[in-house]
Tab-separated table of N, CA and C in Angstrom:
chain	number	residue	atom	x	y	z
A	1	GLN	N	-122.624	145.391	-33.570
A	1	GLN	CA	-123.294	144.293	-34.251
A	1	GLN	C	-123.883	144.808	-35.557
A	2	VAL	N	-123.518	144.163	-36.665
A	2	VAL	CA	-124.042	144.541	-37.971
A	2	VAL	C	-125.094	143.523	-38.382
A	3	GLN	N	-126.189	144.016	-38.918
A	3	GLN	CA	-127.250	143.139	-39.404
A	3	GLN	C	-127.587	143.459	-40.847
A	4	LEU	N	-127.955	142.425	-41.601
A	4	LEU	CA	-128.450	142.576	-42.970
A	4	LEU	C	-129.921	142.179	-42.976
A	5	VAL	N	-130.754	143.066	-43.508
A	5	VAL	CA	-132.190	142.808	-43.548
A	5	VAL	C	-132.662	142.907	-44.989
A	6	GLU	N	-133.270	141.813	-45.465
A	6	GLU	CA	-133.734	141.753	-46.842
A	6	GLU	C	-135.225	142.054	-46.913
A	7	SER	N	-135.652	142.494	-48.088
A	7	SER	CA	-137.071	142.702	-48.352
A	7	SER	C	-137.302	142.584	-49.850
A	8	GLY	N	-138.569	142.409	-50.219
A	8	GLY	CA	-138.930	142.442	-51.627
A	8	GLY	C	-139.287	141.113	-52.260
A	9	GLY	N	-139.175	140.025	-51.530
A	9	GLY	CA	-139.550	138.743	-52.097
A	9	GLY	C	-141.057	138.620	-52.223
A	10	GLY	N	-141.505	137.522	-52.845
A	10	GLY	CA	-142.934	137.304	-52.990
A	10	GLY	C	-143.252	136.328	-54.085
A	11	LEU	N	-144.519	136.322	-54.472
A	11	LEU	CA	-145.027	135.434	-55.519
A	11	LEU	C	-145.281	136.251	-56.780
A	12	VAL	N	-144.787	135.757	-57.899
A	12	VAL	CA	-144.963	136.464	-59.160
A	12	VAL	C	-145.147	135.439	-60.264
A	13	GLN	N	-145.862	135.828	-61.304
A	13	GLN	CA	-146.035	134.942	-62.446
A	13	GLN	C	-144.797	134.951	-63.333
A	14	ALA	N	-144.611	133.883	-64.065
A	14	ALA	CA	-143.501	133.808	-65.012
A	14	ALA	C	-143.554	135.002	-65.964
A	15	GLY	N	-142.383	135.580	-66.209
A	15	GLY	CA	-142.291	136.764	-67.041
A	15	GLY	C	-142.364	138.065	-66.269
A	16	GLY	N	-142.713	137.968	-64.997
A	16	GLY	CA	-142.827	139.157	-64.171
A	16	GLY	C	-141.500	139.606	-63.586
A	17	SER	N	-141.573	140.620	-62.717
A	17	SER	CA	-140.381	141.219	-62.126
A	17	SER	C	-140.529	141.369	-60.622
A	18	LEU	N	-139.402	141.338	-59.948
A	18	LEU	CA	-139.324	141.636	-58.521
A	18	LEU	C	-138.025	142.373	-58.267
A	19	ARG	N	-138.028	143.174	-57.216
A	19	ARG	CA	-136.803	143.863	-56.801
A	19	ARG	C	-136.540	143.544	-55.345
A	20	LEU	N	-135.390	142.942	-55.098
A	20	LEU	CA	-134.975	142.638	-53.737
A	20	LEU	C	-134.057	143.735	-53.209
A	21	SER	N	-134.172	143.996	-51.926
A	21	SER	CA	-133.296	144.952	-51.257
A	21	SER	C	-132.667	144.297	-50.037
A	22	CYS	N	-131.470	144.729	-49.707
A	22	CYS	CA	-130.792	144.242	-48.513
A	22	CYS	C	-130.031	145.411	-47.900
A	23	ALA	N	-130.438	145.788	-46.710
A	23	ALA	CA	-129.836	146.937	-46.037
A	23	ALA	C	-129.020	146.492	-44.833
A	24	ALA	N	-127.833	147.050	-44.713
A	24	ALA	CA	-126.974	146.777	-43.563
A	24	ALA	C	-127.155	147.877	-42.525
A	25	SER	N	-127.232	147.470	-41.270
A	25	SER	CA	-127.371	148.440	-40.185
A	25	SER	C	-126.413	148.087	-39.066
A	26	GLY	N	-126.033	149.100	-38.304
A	26	GLY	CA	-125.110	148.901	-37.204
A	26	GLY	C	-124.255	150.139	-37.040
A	27	ASN	N	-123.158	150.006	-36.328
A	27	ASN	CA	-122.264	151.140	-36.084
A	27	ASN	C	-120.841	150.814	-36.504
A	28	ASN	N	-120.177	151.814	-37.044
A	28	ASN	CA	-118.733	151.734	-37.305
A	28	ASN	C	-118.346	150.520	-38.137
A	29	PHE	N	-118.880	150.465	-39.335
A	29	PHE	CA	-118.528	149.363	-40.219
A	29	PHE	C	-118.294	149.862	-41.635
A	30	ARG	N	-117.583	149.040	-42.397
A	30	ARG	CA	-117.332	149.315	-43.806
A	30	ARG	C	-117.691	148.075	-44.608
A	31	ILE	N	-118.418	148.287	-45.703
A	31	ILE	CA	-118.833	147.165	-46.537
A	31	ILE	C	-117.936	147.086	-47.766
A	32	ASP	N	-117.431	145.919	-48.034
A	32	ASP	CA	-116.653	145.696	-49.256
A	32	ASP	C	-117.563	145.054	-50.305
A	33	ASP	N	-117.308	143.815	-50.703
A	33	ASP	CA	-118.136	143.158	-51.710
A	33	ASP	C	-119.501	142.783	-51.145
A	34	MET	N	-120.504	142.797	-52.008
A	34	MET	CA	-121.852	142.363	-51.647
A	34	MET	C	-122.342	141.401	-52.721
A	35	ALA	N	-123.261	140.533	-52.345
A	35	ALA	CA	-123.714	139.529	-53.305
A	35	ALA	C	-125.088	139.003	-52.923
A	36	TRP	N	-125.720	138.398	-53.892
A	36	TRP	CA	-126.972	137.676	-53.676
A	36	TRP	C	-126.735	136.202	-54.012
A	37	TYR	N	-127.221	135.349	-53.128
A	37	TYR	CA	-127.205	133.911	-53.333
A	37	TYR	C	-128.645	133.408	-53.325
A	38	ARG	N	-128.838	132.203	-53.832
A	38	ARG	CA	-130.163	131.587	-53.739
A	38	ARG	C	-130.008	130.085	-53.513
A	39	GLN	N	-131.032	129.531	-52.887
A	39	GLN	CA	-131.063	128.099	-52.657
A	39	GLN	C	-132.471	127.589	-52.893
A	40	ALA	N	-132.601	126.701	-53.867
A	40	ALA	CA	-133.875	126.078	-54.166
A	40	ALA	C	-133.980	124.774	-53.380
A	41	PRO	N	-135.187	124.280	-53.150
A	41	PRO	CA	-135.360	123.035	-52.390
A	41	PRO	C	-134.585	121.892	-53.030
A	42	GLY	N	-133.806	121.200	-52.203
A	42	GLY	CA	-133.054	120.053	-52.681
A	42	GLY	C	-131.804	120.388	-53.465
A	43	LYS	N	-131.465	121.669	-53.554
A	43	LYS	CA	-130.292	122.080	-54.322
A	43	LYS	C	-129.311	122.831	-53.433
A	44	GLN	N	-128.076	122.908	-53.911
A	44	GLN	CA	-127.071	123.654	-53.169
A	44	GLN	C	-127.257	125.152	-53.385
A	45	ARG	N	-126.794	125.920	-52.419
A	45	ARG	CA	-126.831	127.365	-52.571
A	45	ARG	C	-125.897	127.777	-53.697
A	46	GLU	N	-126.346	128.739	-54.511
A	46	GLU	CA	-125.541	129.202	-55.625
A	46	GLU	C	-125.456	130.721	-55.636
A	47	LEU	N	-124.338	131.207	-56.150
A	47	LEU	CA	-124.150	132.635	-56.311
A	47	LEU	C	-124.979	133.116	-57.496
A	48	VAL	N	-125.764	134.161	-57.281
A	48	VAL	CA	-126.584	134.729	-58.338
A	48	VAL	C	-125.889	135.930	-58.972
A	49	ALA	N	-125.445	136.853	-58.111
A	49	ALA	CA	-124.815	138.070	-58.613
A	49	ALA	C	-123.961	138.676	-57.508
A	50	ALA	N	-122.901	139.356	-57.903
A	50	ALA	CA	-122.003	139.987	-56.939
A	50	ALA	C	-121.616	141.369	-57.435
A	51	ILE	N	-121.291	142.248	-56.487
A	51	ILE	CA	-120.872	143.602	-56.838
A	51	ILE	C	-119.775	144.041	-55.875
A	52	THR	N	-118.708	144.606	-56.420
A	52	THR	CA	-117.611	145.068	-55.588
A	52	THR	C	-117.916	146.461	-55.045
A	53	SER	N	-117.059	146.932	-54.152
A	53	SER	CA	-117.253	148.263	-53.591
A	53	SER	C	-117.120	149.336	-54.664
A	54	GLY	N	-116.388	149.015	-55.731
A	54	GLY	CA	-116.220	149.965	-56.829
A	54	GLY	C	-117.276	149.859	-57.899
A	55	GLY	N	-118.187	148.900	-57.767
A	55	GLY	CA	-119.285	148.777	-58.718
A	55	GLY	C	-119.118	147.702	-59.776
A	56	GLY	N	-118.020	146.965	-59.740
A	56	GLY	CA	-117.855	145.868	-60.667
A	56	GLY	C	-118.839	144.751	-60.363
A	57	THR	N	-119.396	144.140	-61.415
A	57	THR	CA	-120.435	143.140	-61.218
A	57	THR	C	-120.085	141.815	-61.886
A	58	ASP	N	-120.738	140.771	-61.386
A	58	ASP	CA	-120.587	139.435	-61.959
A	58	ASP	C	-121.900	138.701	-61.761
A	59	TYR	N	-122.268	137.858	-62.737
A	59	TYR	CA	-123.549	137.182	-62.693
A	59	TYR	C	-123.404	135.699	-63.016
A	60	ALA	N	-124.300	134.903	-62.449
A	60	ALA	CA	-124.412	133.516	-62.872
A	60	ALA	C	-124.930	133.507	-64.312
A	61	ASP	N	-124.481	132.542	-65.089
A	61	ASP	CA	-124.899	132.468	-66.483
A	61	ASP	C	-126.423	132.390	-66.606
A	62	SER	N	-127.060	131.736	-65.654
A	62	SER	CA	-128.502	131.507	-65.731
A	62	SER	C	-129.325	132.787	-65.584
A	63	VAL	N	-128.710	133.858	-65.083
A	63	VAL	CA	-129.475	135.096	-64.864
A	63	VAL	C	-128.958	136.272	-65.688
A	64	LYS	N	-127.894	136.058	-66.431
A	64	LYS	CA	-127.334	137.149	-67.237
A	64	LYS	C	-128.376	137.679	-68.222
A	65	GLY	N	-128.474	139.001	-68.283
A	65	GLY	CA	-129.441	139.627	-69.176
A	65	GLY	C	-130.816	139.781	-68.572
A	66	ARG	N	-131.072	139.149	-67.428
A	66	ARG	CA	-132.382	139.240	-66.786
A	66	ARG	C	-132.309	139.932	-65.426
A	67	PHE	N	-131.228	139.693	-64.696
A	67	PHE	CA	-131.062	140.259	-63.360
A	67	PHE	C	-130.008	141.352	-63.373
A	68	THR	N	-130.200	142.341	-62.510
A	68	THR	CA	-129.222	143.415	-62.364
A	68	THR	C	-128.973	143.674	-60.885
A	69	ILE	N	-127.707	143.610	-60.486
A	69	ILE	CA	-127.331	143.928	-59.115
A	69	ILE	C	-126.804	145.352	-59.074
A	70	SER	N	-127.155	146.068	-58.005
A	70	SER	CA	-126.670	147.433	-57.827
A	70	SER	C	-126.546	147.710	-56.341
A	71	ARG	N	-125.908	148.809	-56.001
A	71	ARG	CA	-125.769	149.149	-54.589
A	71	ARG	C	-125.793	150.652	-54.413
A	72	ASP	N	-126.247	151.055	-53.235
A	72	ASP	CA	-126.235	152.461	-52.832
A	72	ASP	C	-125.364	152.530	-51.589
A	73	ASN	N	-124.138	152.954	-51.763
A	73	ASN	CA	-123.196	152.954	-50.638
A	73	ASN	C	-123.619	153.909	-49.538
A	74	ALA	N	-124.285	154.996	-49.889
A	74	ALA	CA	-124.739	155.949	-48.870
A	74	ALA	C	-125.801	155.331	-47.966
A	75	LYS	N	-126.544	154.380	-48.522
A	75	LYS	CA	-127.607	153.724	-47.749
A	75	LYS	C	-127.201	152.333	-47.270
A	76	ASN	N	-125.961	151.933	-47.566
A	76	ASN	CA	-125.492	150.591	-47.190
A	76	ASN	C	-126.456	149.511	-47.662
A	77	THR	N	-126.909	149.643	-48.879
A	77	THR	CA	-127.947	148.763	-49.415
A	77	THR	C	-127.532	148.189	-50.767
A	78	VAL	N	-127.861	146.916	-50.967
A	78	VAL	CA	-127.659	146.264	-52.251
A	78	VAL	C	-129.025	145.842	-52.776
A	79	TYR	N	-129.188	145.920	-54.090
A	79	TYR	CA	-130.449	145.592	-54.730
A	79	TYR	C	-130.247	144.477	-55.758
A	80	LEU	N	-131.322	143.758	-56.030
A	80	LEU	CA	-131.323	142.793	-57.124
A	80	LEU	C	-132.623	142.985	-57.894
A	81	GLN	N	-132.514	143.554	-59.073
A	81	GLN	CA	-133.666	143.706	-59.961
A	81	GLN	C	-133.764	142.447	-60.799
A	82	MET	N	-134.892	141.770	-60.699
A	82	MET	CA	-135.090	140.504	-61.392
A	82	MET	C	-136.226	140.663	-62.396
A	83	ASN	N	-135.895	140.538	-63.662
A	83	ASN	CA	-136.881	140.643	-64.743
A	83	ASN	C	-137.005	139.317	-65.471
A	84	SER	N	-138.068	139.188	-66.235
A	84	SER	CA	-138.301	137.967	-67.026
A	84	SER	C	-138.131	136.718	-66.169
A	85	LEU	N	-138.747	136.736	-65.014
A	85	LEU	CA	-138.575	135.632	-64.072
A	85	LEU	C	-139.137	134.335	-64.625
A	86	LYS	N	-138.471	133.247	-64.259
A	86	LYS	CA	-138.845	131.906	-64.691
A	86	LYS	C	-139.147	131.044	-63.464
A	87	PRO	N	-139.938	129.999	-63.629
A	87	PRO	CA	-140.212	129.119	-62.478
A	87	PRO	C	-138.933	128.574	-61.841
A	88	GLU	N	-137.908	128.362	-62.626
A	88	GLU	CA	-136.649	127.847	-62.071
A	88	GLU	C	-135.884	128.877	-61.242
A	89	ASP	N	-136.362	130.111	-61.209
A	89	ASP	CA	-135.776	131.114	-60.329
A	89	ASP	C	-136.330	131.015	-58.911
A	90	THR	N	-137.327	130.169	-58.709
A	90	THR	CA	-137.917	130.001	-57.391
A	90	THR	C	-136.869	129.492	-56.405
A	91	ALA	N	-136.703	130.221	-55.299
A	91	ALA	CA	-135.694	129.881	-54.305
A	91	ALA	C	-135.792	130.861	-53.135
A	92	VAL	N	-135.042	130.572	-52.096
A	92	VAL	CA	-134.814	131.548	-51.032
A	92	VAL	C	-133.563	132.341	-51.416
A	93	TYR	N	-133.722	133.640	-51.489
A	93	TYR	CA	-132.628	134.521	-51.869
A	93	TYR	C	-132.050	135.174	-50.609
A	94	SER	N	-130.729	135.124	-50.496
A	94	SER	CA	-130.054	135.683	-49.323
A	94	SER	C	-128.963	136.637	-49.769
A	95	CYS	N	-128.835	137.739	-49.056
A	95	CYS	CA	-127.738	138.645	-49.377
A	95	CYS	C	-126.546	138.347	-48.484
A	96	ASN	N	-125.397	138.676	-49.006
A	96	ASN	CA	-124.134	138.439	-48.322
A	96	ASN	C	-123.286	139.686	-48.468
A	97	ALA	N	-122.581	140.038	-47.407
A	97	ALA	CA	-121.708	141.202	-47.482
A	97	ALA	C	-120.436	140.935	-46.698
A	98	ARG	N	-119.341	141.369	-47.253
A	98	ARG	CA	-118.063	141.275	-46.542
A	98	ARG	C	-117.872	142.609	-45.823
A	99	ILE	N	-117.847	142.540	-44.508
A	99	ILE	CA	-117.906	143.749	-43.692
A	99	ILE	C	-116.761	143.768	-42.697
A	100	THR	N	-116.179	144.939	-42.551
A	100	THR	CA	-115.143	145.177	-41.549
A	100	THR	C	-115.697	146.128	-40.504
A	101	THR	N	-115.523	145.780	-39.246
A	101	THR	CA	-115.939	146.671	-38.164
A	101	THR	C	-114.712	147.099	-37.374
A	102	THR	N	-114.920	148.004	-36.436
A	102	THR	CA	-113.798	148.460	-35.606
A	102	THR	C	-113.341	147.371	-34.652
A	103	ARG	N	-114.187	146.369	-34.432
A	103	ARG	CA	-113.848	145.319	-33.483
A	103	ARG	C	-113.360	144.039	-34.141
A	104	PHE	N	-113.789	143.810	-35.382
A	104	PHE	CA	-113.491	142.534	-36.013
A	104	PHE	C	-112.895	142.740	-37.402
A	105	PRO	N	-112.072	141.777	-37.857
A	105	PRO	CA	-111.530	141.840	-39.222
A	105	PRO	C	-112.623	141.555	-40.237
A	106	PRO	N	-112.319	141.658	-41.553
A	106	PRO	CA	-113.347	141.387	-42.574
A	106	PRO	C	-113.988	140.019	-42.390
A	107	SER	N	-115.310	140.018	-42.370
A	107	SER	CA	-116.068	138.783	-42.168
A	107	SER	C	-117.286	138.788	-43.078
A	108	ASN	N	-117.785	137.611	-43.370
A	108	ASN	CA	-119.001	137.481	-44.179
A	108	ASN	C	-120.236	137.539	-43.295
A	109	TYR	N	-121.156	138.395	-43.670
A	109	TYR	CA	-122.425	138.517	-42.978
A	109	TYR	C	-123.543	138.091	-43.936
A	110	TRP	N	-124.603	137.494	-43.361
A	110	TRP	CA	-125.719	137.002	-44.160
A	110	TRP	C	-127.033	137.596	-43.681
A	111	GLY	N	-127.929	137.837	-44.630
A	111	GLY	CA	-129.284	138.200	-44.288
A	111	GLY	C	-130.081	136.951	-43.945
A	112	GLN	N	-131.339	137.155	-43.562
A	112	GLN	CA	-132.170	136.045	-43.110
A	112	GLN	C	-132.787	135.271	-44.271
A	113	GLY	N	-132.758	135.841	-45.457
A	113	GLY	CA	-133.329	135.172	-46.622
A	113	GLY	C	-134.750	135.640	-46.899
A	114	THR	N	-135.088	135.692	-48.179
A	114	THR	CA	-136.442	136.063	-48.578
A	114	THR	C	-136.891	135.124	-49.700
A	115	GLN	N	-138.130	134.662	-49.606
A	115	GLN	CA	-138.631	133.673	-50.558
A	115	GLN	C	-139.094	134.360	-51.840
A	116	VAL	N	-138.654	133.813	-52.958
A	116	VAL	CA	-139.127	134.231	-54.276
A	116	VAL	C	-139.764	133.004	-54.926
A	117	THR	N	-141.018	133.136	-55.291
A	117	THR	CA	-141.737	132.039	-55.940
A	117	THR	C	-142.282	132.524	-57.279
A	118	VAL	N	-141.932	131.800	-58.334
A	118	VAL	CA	-142.380	132.164	-59.678
A	118	VAL	C	-143.305	131.065	-60.181
A	119	SER	N	-144.541	131.441	-60.440
A	119	SER	CA	-145.524	130.462	-60.909
A	119	SER	C	-145.548	130.419	-62.435
A	120	SER	N	-145.839	129.251	-62.954
A	120	SER	CA	-145.856	129.082	-64.420
A	120	SER	C	-147.230	129.354	-64.998
């Protein structure tokens, strides 16, 4: 059983920074692509940033230049550094990872979500 556990959310003023972390734990697994999604109240979930196993990245236009996604493969962890935060960044942020285990083919796994609130 593989689990993703997020940390680092919280309340911050506009213009501030937060760093989210998402660590995968379990036995006998391989992580391919990883990503961060967010969902604000009354809105659909959207992709914020993604990173491939080789380090290639992609960002939503709304966060380009402000957010940086990175990963530490040795720690099975993905990070999201969020700078110059805006009130419209307020949402529940969830990490996603495409993981292959010895028992199952590649599947999408999700973390439990962490709340990010940006006050104006």
